[in-house]
Coordinates of C-alpha atoms and ligand atoms in Angstrom, one line a residue:
M1 CA -30.8 6.7 106.5
A2 CA -30.2 5.8 102.8
E3 CA -28.1 8.9 102.4
S4 CA -26.1 9.0 99.3
A5 CA -22.4 9.6 99.4
E6 CA -21.9 9.4 95.7
T7 CA -18.2 9.0 96.1
D8 CA -17.4 5.8 94.2
W9 CA -18.9 3.0 92.1
V10 CA -20.2 1.2 95.2
S11 CA -22.1 4.2 96.5
R12 CA -23.7 4.8 93.1
F13 CA -24.8 1.1 92.8
A14 CA -26.2 1.3 96.4
D15 CA -28.2 4.4 95.5
E16 CA -29.6 2.6 92.4
V17 CA -30.4 -0.6 94.3
I18 CA -32.1 1.1 97.2
T19 CA -34.3 3.1 94.8
E20 CA -35.1 0.0 92.7
A21 CA -35.8 -2.1 95.8
E22 CA -38.3 0.5 97.1
R23 CA -40.1 0.4 93.8
R24 CA -40.2 -3.5 93.5
A25 CA -40.7 -4.6 97.1
P26 CA -41.1 -1.7 99.5
G27 CA -40.4 -2.4 103.2
K28 CA -38.7 -5.7 102.5
P29 CA -35.0 -6.5 103.1
I30 CA -33.0 -5.8 99.9
V31 CA -31.6 -8.9 98.2
C32 CA -28.2 -9.0 96.5
A33 CA -27.0 -12.3 95.1
S34 CA -24.0 -14.3 93.9
G35 CA -23.6 -17.8 92.6
L36 CA -20.6 -20.1 92.8
S37 CA -20.1 -23.6 91.4
P38 CA -18.0 -25.9 93.7
S39 CA -17.2 -28.1 90.7
G40 CA -13.5 -27.9 91.6
P41 CA -11.1 -25.4 93.3
I42 CA -12.9 -22.0 93.2
H43 CA -10.6 -19.8 91.1
L44 CA -9.4 -16.5 92.6
G45 CA -10.8 -14.8 89.5
N46 CA -14.3 -15.9 90.7
L47 CA -14.0 -13.9 93.9
R48 CA -15.3 -10.9 92.0
E49 CA -18.6 -12.7 91.7
V50 CA -18.9 -12.4 95.5
M51 CA -17.0 -9.2 96.2
T52 CA -19.0 -7.0 93.8
P53 CA -22.4 -7.7 95.5
H54 CA -20.7 -7.9 98.9
L55 CA -19.4 -4.3 98.6
V56 CA -22.8 -3.0 97.5
A57 CA -24.7 -4.9 100.2
D58 CA -22.2 -3.7 102.8
E59 CA -22.7 -0.1 101.7
I60 CA -26.4 -0.5 101.9
R61 CA -26.0 -1.9 105.5
R62 CA -23.7 1.0 106.4
R63 CA -26.6 3.3 105.6
G64 CA -28.8 1.4 108.0
V65 CA -30.9 -0.3 105.4
E66 CA -31.6 -4.1 105.8
C67 CA -29.9 -6.1 103.1
V68 CA -29.2 -9.8 102.6
H69 CA -26.4 -11.1 100.4
L70 CA -27.4 -14.6 99.1
L71 CA -24.7 -16.9 98.0
S72 CA -26.1 -19.7 95.9
W73 CA -23.9 -22.8 95.9
D74 CA -24.6 -24.4 92.6
D75 CA -23.9 -27.8 94.1
Y76 CA -26.8 -29.6 92.4
D77 CA -25.1 -29.0 89.0
R78 CA -23.8 -32.0 87.2
F79 CA -20.2 -33.2 87.7
R80 CA -18.7 -32.4 84.3
R81 CA -15.1 -33.5 84.2
V82 CA -12.4 -34.9 86.4
P83 CA -9.8 -32.2 87.1
A84 CA -6.1 -32.8 86.7
G85 CA -4.6 -34.5 89.7
V86 CA -7.7 -36.5 90.6
D87 CA -7.9 -40.3 90.0
P88 CA -9.3 -40.8 86.5
S89 CA -11.7 -43.4 88.0
W90 CA -13.8 -40.4 89.2
A91 CA -15.1 -40.3 85.5
E92 CA -17.8 -42.8 86.5
H93 CA -19.4 -40.0 88.5
I94 CA -19.7 -37.6 85.5
G95 CA -23.4 -36.6 85.2
K96 CA -24.2 -36.9 89.0
P97 CA -25.0 -33.9 91.1
L98 CA -21.8 -32.4 92.7
T99 CA -23.1 -33.4 96.1
S100 CA -23.4 -37.0 95.0
V101 CA -19.8 -37.3 93.9
P102 CA -17.3 -38.6 96.5
A103 CA -14.8 -36.0 97.7
P104 CA -11.3 -36.4 96.3
P105 CA -9.2 -39.1 98.0
G106 CA -8.0 -38.1 101.5
S107 CA -10.6 -35.4 102.0
S108 CA -12.5 -35.2 105.3
H109 CA -15.6 -33.8 103.5
A110 CA -18.8 -35.6 102.8
N111 CA -18.8 -35.0 99.1
W112 CA -17.1 -33.3 96.2
A113 CA -19.1 -30.0 96.5
E114 CA -18.4 -29.7 100.3
H115 CA -14.7 -30.3 99.8
F116 CA -14.4 -27.4 97.4
K117 CA -16.8 -25.1 99.3
A118 CA -14.9 -25.4 102.5
P119 CA -11.8 -23.3 101.7
M120 CA -14.0 -20.7 100.0
I121 CA -16.1 -20.4 103.1
R122 CA -13.0 -19.9 105.2
A123 CA -11.7 -17.3 102.8
L124 CA -14.9 -15.4 102.8
E125 CA -15.0 -15.4 106.6
E126 CA -11.5 -14.0 106.7
L127 CA -12.5 -11.3 104.1
G128 CA -15.4 -10.2 106.3
V129 CA -18.0 -11.2 103.7
E130 CA -21.3 -11.5 105.4
Y131 CA -23.7 -13.7 103.3
R132 CA -26.5 -16.3 103.5
G133 CA -25.3 -19.5 101.8
I134 CA -27.9 -21.5 99.9
S135 CA -27.3 -25.1 98.8
Q136 CA -29.2 -25.7 95.6
T137 CA -29.1 -29.4 96.4
D138 CA -31.1 -28.6 99.5
Q139 CA -33.5 -26.4 97.7
Y140 CA -34.2 -28.8 94.9
T141 CA -34.3 -32.0 97.0
R142 CA -36.7 -30.6 99.6
G143 CA -39.0 -29.4 96.8
A144 CA -38.6 -25.7 97.5
Y145 CA -39.0 -24.9 93.8
R146 CA -41.8 -27.3 93.1
E147 CA -44.3 -24.7 92.0
Q148 CA -41.7 -22.9 89.9
I149 CA -40.7 -26.2 88.2
L150 CA -44.3 -27.1 87.4
L151 CA -44.8 -23.5 86.0
A152 CA -41.7 -23.7 83.8
V153 CA -42.8 -27.1 82.4
R154 CA -46.3 -25.8 81.8
E155 CA -44.8 -22.8 80.0
R156 CA -42.2 -24.8 78.1
A157 CA -43.5 -23.6 74.7
R158 CA -43.1 -20.0 75.8
I159 CA -39.5 -20.6 77.1
D160 CA -38.7 -22.5 73.9
A161 CA -40.0 -19.4 71.9
V162 CA -37.6 -17.2 73.8
L163 CA -34.7 -19.5 73.3
S164 CA -35.5 -19.9 69.6
R165 CA -35.0 -16.2 69.1
Y166 CA -31.3 -17.0 69.5
R167 CA -30.8 -20.3 67.8
S168 CA -30.7 -21.2 64.2
K169 CA -31.9 -24.8 64.3
Q170 CA -35.1 -26.0 65.8
V171 CA -35.0 -28.3 68.9
E172 CA -37.3 -31.3 68.6
E173 CA -39.2 -31.3 71.9
Y174 CA -38.0 -28.7 74.4
F175 CA -38.2 -29.7 78.1
P176 CA -36.8 -27.3 80.7
Y177 CA -36.4 -30.0 83.5
K178 CA -33.7 -32.6 83.6
P179 CA -34.3 -35.6 86.0
Y180 CA -31.3 -37.3 87.6
C181 CA -31.7 -41.0 87.1
D182 CA -33.1 -42.8 90.1
L183 CA -30.8 -45.8 89.6
C184 CA -27.4 -44.4 88.6
E185 CA -27.9 -40.8 89.8
R186 CA -26.6 -39.4 86.5
D187 CA -28.4 -36.9 84.3
L188 CA -27.9 -39.0 81.1
T189 CA -31.7 -39.0 80.9
T190 CA -34.2 -38.2 78.2
V191 CA -37.8 -37.2 79.0
T192 CA -39.9 -39.4 76.7
A193 CA -43.4 -38.3 77.7
Y194 CA -45.1 -35.7 79.9
D195 CA -48.8 -35.3 80.8
D196 CA -49.7 -31.8 81.8
A197 CA -52.9 -32.9 83.5
T198 CA -51.4 -35.5 85.8
T199 CA -47.7 -34.2 85.7
E200 CA -46.7 -37.8 84.9
L201 CA -43.2 -37.7 83.4
A202 CA -41.5 -40.7 81.8
Y203 CA -37.8 -40.8 81.3
T204 CA -35.2 -43.2 80.2
C205 CA -31.5 -43.2 81.1
E206 CA -28.4 -44.2 79.2
C207 CA -27.8 -46.8 81.9
G208 CA -30.8 -48.7 80.7
F209 CA -33.1 -47.6 83.6
G210 CA -36.4 -45.9 82.9
E211 CA -39.5 -45.0 84.9
T212 CA -42.5 -42.8 85.2
V213 CA -42.7 -40.3 88.0
R214 CA -45.1 -37.5 89.0
L215 CA -43.3 -34.2 88.5
A216 CA -45.5 -32.7 91.2
E217 CA -43.8 -35.0 93.7
H218 CA -40.4 -35.4 92.1
D219 CA -37.5 -33.9 93.9
H220 CA -34.6 -35.4 92.0
G221 CA -33.9 -33.2 89.0
K222 CA -33.4 -29.6 88.2
L223 CA -34.4 -26.8 85.8
V224 CA -31.8 -26.3 83.0
W225 CA -29.4 -23.4 83.7
K226 CA -31.0 -20.8 81.5
V227 CA -34.3 -21.3 83.3
D228 CA -33.0 -22.1 86.7
W229 CA -31.2 -18.6 87.0
P230 CA -34.3 -16.4 86.1
M231 CA -36.5 -18.7 88.3
R232 CA -34.3 -17.9 91.3
W233 CA -34.3 -14.1 90.5
A234 CA -38.1 -14.2 90.8
Y235 CA -38.1 -16.7 93.7
E236 CA -35.6 -14.8 95.8
G237 CA -36.6 -11.3 94.7
V238 CA -33.0 -10.4 93.7
V239 CA -32.4 -6.7 93.0
F240 CA -28.6 -6.8 92.4
E241 CA -26.6 -9.6 90.9
P242 CA -23.5 -9.1 88.7
S243 CA -22.2 -11.6 86.3
G244 CA -19.1 -12.3 84.2
V245 CA -18.6 -11.1 80.7
D246 CA -19.2 -14.7 79.4
H247 CA -22.9 -14.5 80.4
H248 CA -23.6 -11.5 78.2
S249 CA -23.4 -12.6 74.6
P250 CA -26.6 -12.9 72.6
G251 CA -28.5 -16.0 73.6
S252 CA -26.5 -16.4 76.8
A253 CA -28.0 -17.0 80.2
W254 CA -28.2 -13.3 81.3
I255 CA -29.8 -12.1 78.1
V256 CA -32.3 -15.0 77.8
G257 CA -32.9 -15.0 81.5
G258 CA -33.9 -11.3 81.4
Q259 CA -36.8 -12.3 79.1
I260 CA -37.8 -15.6 80.8
V261 CA -38.0 -14.0 84.3
G262 CA -40.7 -11.7 83.2
E263 CA -42.5 -13.8 80.5
V264 CA -42.7 -17.0 82.6
F265 CA -42.0 -16.2 86.3
G266 CA -43.6 -12.7 86.5
G267 CA -40.4 -11.4 88.1
R268 CA -37.8 -8.9 87.1
Q269 CA -34.2 -9.1 86.1
P270 CA -31.8 -7.7 88.8
I271 CA -29.6 -4.7 88.3
G272 CA -26.6 -6.6 87.0
P273 CA -23.3 -5.0 86.1
M274 CA -21.0 -7.1 83.9
Y275 CA -17.7 -7.6 85.6
A276 CA -14.4 -7.9 83.8
F277 CA -11.8 -10.6 84.1
V278 CA -9.4 -10.7 87.1
G279 CA -6.0 -12.0 86.1
I280 CA -3.2 -13.5 88.1
T281 CA 0.5 -12.9 87.7
G282 CA 3.4 -15.0 89.0
M283 CA 1.4 -18.0 90.2
A284 CA 1.9 -20.4 87.4
K285 CA 5.6 -20.8 87.9
M286 CA 5.3 -22.0 91.4
S287 CA 2.2 -24.2 91.4
S288 CA 1.8 -25.7 88.0
S289 CA 3.4 -28.9 89.2
K290 CA 0.5 -29.4 91.6
G291 CA -2.1 -28.9 88.8
D292 CA -3.7 -26.3 91.1
V293 CA -5.5 -23.1 90.2
P294 CA -5.0 -20.0 92.4
T295 CA -7.8 -19.7 94.9
P296 CA -8.7 -16.8 97.3
A297 CA -7.1 -18.8 100.1
D298 CA -3.8 -18.7 98.2
A299 CA -4.1 -14.9 97.9
L300 CA -4.8 -14.7 101.7
E301 CA -1.7 -16.7 102.4
I302 CA 0.4 -13.8 101.1
M303 CA -1.7 -10.7 101.6
E304 CA -3.9 -9.4 104.4
A305 CA -7.7 -9.4 103.9
P306 CA -7.9 -5.6 103.7
V307 CA -5.4 -5.5 100.9
L308 CA -7.3 -8.1 98.9
R309 CA -10.6 -6.3 99.5
W310 CA -8.9 -3.0 98.4
L311 CA -8.1 -4.5 95.0
Y312 CA -11.8 -5.1 94.4
A313 CA -13.1 -1.9 96.0
R314 CA -10.9 0.5 94.1
R315 CA -11.8 -0.6 90.6
K316 CA -15.2 -0.5 88.9
P317 CA -16.5 -3.9 88.0
A318 CA -16.0 -3.3 84.3
Q319 CA -12.2 -2.7 84.9
S320 CA -10.0 -5.7 84.7
F321 CA -7.0 -6.0 86.9
K322 CA -4.4 -8.5 88.0
I323 CA -3.5 -10.0 91.4
A324 CA 0.2 -10.4 91.8
F325 CA 1.9 -13.4 93.3
D326 CA 5.3 -12.2 92.0
Q327 CA 7.5 -9.2 93.0
E328 CA 4.7 -6.9 92.1
I329 CA 3.1 -7.6 95.5
Q330 CA 5.8 -5.5 97.2
R331 CA 4.9 -2.5 95.1
L332 CA 1.2 -3.1 95.8
Y333 CA 1.9 -3.0 99.5
D334 CA 4.0 0.2 99.1
E335 CA 1.0 1.8 97.4
W336 CA -1.4 0.5 100.1
D337 CA 0.8 1.9 102.9
A338 CA 1.2 5.2 101.1
L339 CA -2.5 5.5 100.9
G340 CA -2.9 4.7 104.6
R341 CA -0.4 7.5 105.5
K342 CA -2.2 9.9 103.1
I343 CA -5.5 9.2 104.8
A344 CA -4.1 9.4 108.3
E345 CA -2.9 12.9 107.3
G346 CA -6.4 13.9 106.3
Q347 CA -5.5 13.9 102.6
G348 CA -6.8 11.7 99.8
Q349 CA -9.5 12.0 97.1
P350 CA -13.1 11.0 98.2
A351 CA -13.0 7.9 95.9
E352 CA -9.6 6.8 97.5
L353 CA -11.0 7.3 100.9
A354 CA -14.1 5.3 100.1
A355 CA -12.1 2.4 98.7
Y356 CA -9.8 2.4 101.8
R357 CA -12.8 2.5 104.2
R358 CA -14.4 -0.5 102.4
A359 CA -11.1 -2.4 102.5
V360 CA -10.3 -2.0 106.2
G361 CA -13.7 -2.9 107.5
T362 CA -17.4 -3.7 106.9
A363 CA -20.7 -2.4 108.4
A364 CA -20.0 -5.0 111.2
G365 CA -16.7 -3.3 112.2
P366 CA -13.0 -3.2 111.4
L367 CA -11.2 -6.2 110.1
P368 CA -8.1 -7.4 112.0
A369 CA -5.1 -5.2 111.2
T370 CA -1.3 -5.5 111.8
P371 CA -0.7 -3.3 114.9
H372 CA 2.8 -2.3 113.7
P373 CA 2.8 -2.5 109.9
V374 CA 6.5 -2.6 108.9
P375 CA 6.8 -2.3 105.1
Y376 CA 6.0 -5.6 103.3
R377 CA 9.2 -5.4 101.3
T378 CA 11.3 -5.0 104.5
L379 CA 9.6 -8.0 106.1
A380 CA 10.1 -10.0 103.0
S381 CA 13.8 -9.2 103.0
I382 CA 14.1 -10.1 106.6
A383 CA 12.2 -13.4 106.1
D384 CA 14.4 -14.1 103.1
V385 CA 17.8 -13.4 104.9
T386 CA 16.8 -15.0 108.2
T387 CA 15.0 -18.0 106.5
G388 CA 12.3 -17.3 109.0
D389 CA 14.3 -17.6 112.2
A390 CA 12.1 -16.0 114.9
E391 CA 14.8 -14.9 117.2
Q392 CA 16.8 -13.2 114.5
T393 CA 13.7 -11.7 113.1
L394 CA 12.7 -10.2 116.4
R395 CA 16.2 -8.8 116.9
I396 CA 16.1 -7.1 113.5
L397 CA 12.6 -5.7 114.0
H398 CA 13.6 -4.5 117.4
D399 CA 16.6 -2.6 116.0
L400 CA 14.6 -1.4 113.1
D401 CA 11.4 -0.2 114.7
A402 CA 11.5 -0.9 118.4
I403 CA 9.2 -3.9 118.0
E404 CA 9.0 -5.9 121.3
S405 CA 7.1 -8.9 120.1
L406 CA 6.6 -10.5 116.7
D407 CA 2.9 -10.3 117.2
E408 CA 3.1 -6.6 116.7
A409 CA 4.2 -7.2 113.1
R410 CA 1.6 -10.0 112.5
P411 CA -0.3 -11.0 110.5
R412 CA 1.7 -9.0 107.9
L413 CA 4.9 -10.7 108.9
D414 CA 3.5 -14.2 108.3
R415 CA 2.2 -13.2 104.9
A416 CA 5.6 -11.9 103.8
Q417 CA 7.2 -15.1 105.1
R418 CA 4.8 -17.3 103.1
W419 CA 5.4 -15.2 100.0
I420 CA 9.1 -15.6 100.3
D421 CA 8.8 -19.4 101.0
G422 CA 6.1 -20.1 98.4
H423 CA 6.5 -17.7 95.6
V424 CA 10.1 -16.5 95.3
P425 CA 12.1 -19.0 93.2
A426 CA 15.2 -20.5 94.8
D427 CA 17.5 -18.7 92.4
E428 CA 16.0 -15.3 93.5
R429 CA 16.5 -16.0 97.2
T430 CA 19.2 -14.3 99.2
R431 CA 22.0 -16.5 100.7
V432 CA 24.2 -14.5 103.1
R433 CA 27.7 -15.8 103.0
E434 CA 28.9 -17.8 106.0
E435 CA 32.6 -17.0 105.5
P436 CA 34.3 -14.0 104.0
D437 CA 35.2 -14.1 100.3
E438 CA 38.9 -14.0 101.0
E439 CA 39.9 -14.0 97.3
L440 CA 37.7 -11.0 96.6
L441 CA 38.9 -9.2 99.7
D442 CA 42.6 -9.8 98.8
S443 CA 42.0 -8.4 95.3
L444 CA 40.7 -5.0 96.5
G445 CA 42.6 -1.8 96.1
H446 CA 43.3 0.8 98.7
A447 CA 40.2 2.9 98.0
E448 CA 37.9 -0.1 98.2
R449 CA 39.4 -1.2 101.5
E450 CA 39.0 2.3 102.8
S451 CA 35.3 2.4 101.8
L452 CA 34.7 -0.9 103.7
R453 CA 36.5 0.5 106.8
L454 CA 34.3 3.6 106.7
L455 CA 31.2 1.4 106.5
S456 CA 32.4 -0.7 109.4
D457 CA 33.1 2.3 111.5
G458 CA 29.6 3.7 110.8
L459 CA 27.7 0.5 111.8
D460 CA 27.3 1.6 115.4
D461 CA 24.3 3.7 114.7
W462 CA 21.9 0.8 113.9
S463 CA 18.7 2.1 112.4
L464 CA 17.2 1.8 108.9
E465 CA 17.5 5.6 108.5
S466 CA 21.2 5.9 109.7
L467 CA 22.2 2.8 107.7
T468 CA 20.6 4.4 104.6
T469 CA 22.6 7.6 105.2
L470 CA 25.7 5.5 105.8
V471 CA 25.7 3.4 102.6
Y472 CA 25.0 6.5 100.4
G473 CA 27.4 8.6 102.5
V474 CA 30.5 6.4 102.3
P475 CA 31.2 7.2 98.6
K476 CA 30.5 11.0 99.3
L477 CA 33.0 10.9 102.2
Q478 CA 35.6 9.2 99.9
A479 CA 35.0 11.9 97.3
G480 CA 35.6 14.6 99.9
L481 CA 31.9 15.7 99.6
P482 CA 29.7 16.8 102.5
A483 CA 27.0 14.3 103.6
D484 CA 24.2 16.4 102.1
A485 CA 26.0 16.7 98.7
K486 CA 23.7 16.5 95.6
A487 CA 24.0 13.5 93.4
T488 CA 26.2 13.9 90.4
P489 CA 26.8 11.3 87.6
E490 CA 30.2 10.6 89.1
L491 CA 28.8 10.2 92.6
K492 CA 26.0 7.9 91.4
A493 CA 28.5 5.7 89.6
A494 CA 30.7 5.5 92.7
Q495 CA 27.6 4.6 94.8
R496 CA 26.6 1.9 92.4
A497 CA 30.2 0.4 92.5
F498 CA 30.2 0.5 96.3
F499 CA 26.8 -1.2 96.5
A500 CA 27.8 -3.9 94.0
L501 CA 31.0 -4.6 96.1
L502 CA 28.9 -4.9 99.3
Y503 CA 26.4 -7.3 97.6
R504 CA 29.3 -9.5 96.3
L505 CA 30.9 -9.6 99.8
L506 CA 27.6 -10.2 101.7
V507 CA 25.5 -12.4 99.3
G508 CA 27.9 -13.4 96.5
R509 CA 25.9 -11.6 93.8
D510 CA 25.7 -8.2 92.2
T511 CA 22.3 -7.4 93.5
G512 CA 20.0 -8.2 96.4
P513 CA 17.5 -6.8 98.8
R514 CA 17.8 -3.0 99.6
L515 CA 21.1 -2.6 101.3
P516 CA 20.1 -0.9 104.5
T517 CA 17.5 -3.7 105.0
L518 CA 20.1 -6.3 104.1
L519 CA 22.6 -4.9 106.6
L520 CA 20.0 -4.8 109.3
S521 CA 19.0 -8.4 108.6
V522 CA 22.6 -9.6 108.5
G523 CA 23.6 -7.9 111.8
A524 CA 26.7 -5.7 112.5
D525 CA 29.1 -8.4 113.7
R526 CA 28.5 -10.6 110.6
V527 CA 28.7 -7.6 108.3
R528 CA 32.1 -6.6 109.8
K529 CA 33.3 -10.2 109.4
L530 CA 32.2 -10.4 105.7
V531 CA 33.7 -7.1 104.7
G532 CA 36.9 -7.9 106.4
A533 CA 37.1 -4.7 108.5
Ligands
ZN601 ZN1 -29.2 -44.1 85.0

């Protein structure tokens, strides 16, 4: 138990967290935490907020130590702005808790927050992220934080003193609790009086409403963010919680919270690495018309859960990286498959092995995998050329790799299909010619015709490997060279010219998917027809 592997950043944090938890709360389950705001579509970049503690919590569980990963849904936060694409009339809800705002038109969900939580919950399930979700609306409205709220209000001068270390101008009368208006539900309220002895709190709202409530019984408001966060560290006993770089400037929530948690709530700040920005490439082009942001669900449309997990596991939180929705995803998959082969052969550095292990499964077991993982770029080419026709796809995969059922190639096949359909622009798609380009065929000289005849004769041996040998071999044969001849500049030029001719005849362009894959996808009969041999 609690044995250190010390092989990667996750192991090192797990060591640190276990040691710290034993010091702070011996014998209790270790608490790691994340927070997400369902104020709109949850951006793929925010997945790091969950994946970082997930990986650490998972490593702790793998060592047999009890650990809970709390995911706070900040759904009691105010609705700040109407995102693009939503009816501007939603502006009337600005200032209400996210759970009191109606869901966007057409949604089946009860409110705004639930609508945007739902796809994230599905994505986290697919990613194998085990967590305990906490609705801050539930917590506040059932009075879970009543003692903490009364304490914060009692200690408001002390909190104000902490905050004033970071601000230049003095605030008139600092109050750390913001009531939501009982009439209009918005937080356009001002606390006008508070009596520490009775906890009577008077507020007025911009809507004209005003009342006096007893804070000791009031469950319709919340602590301001810079007090709410450290309050929860203490309340939940959080030992590990990372945060984005934007929380770490002087006077920001993490810095201020680190002082408030001890000085007011008698708790301790978690171990909290700062994580770097995760960028996205190739998404804007395809989806900007929808006004959408890329979400984890969008990434899982085009890549399998283990590959997405791997992106987070292999890089330290402080390293930024990009998630590719463009051609780069094919290279990513090549790299992933190469790592898998290396590990299957018993090779690989300890850190590589650790990242791979964290990607393919969790303490609860392995994640679903594609039984017969054909290279992603091959599947993408097949999906491109066949436009997703299942029968053709099966024929090609059978010829290629003796695949008997498409399910053997799933879910990777579906991911590649969706990538082609959703993220490859129309002008980059491959259109195999229906009829031969007679004009081009008529213009060919003797040597070119001969090369096409040699190709056609060699098509009987129908595997990716033999087709590769064939397309590289035809120019060798024509030059009178043996099949294993070394490449010379002249030979390379002849091969390039031959490939360009084939692309023009098959797809009417100078380039296309890798030729052997293209030939396989097109099929021998159609290839023979299009090359006129
Ligand atoms: Zn009001």
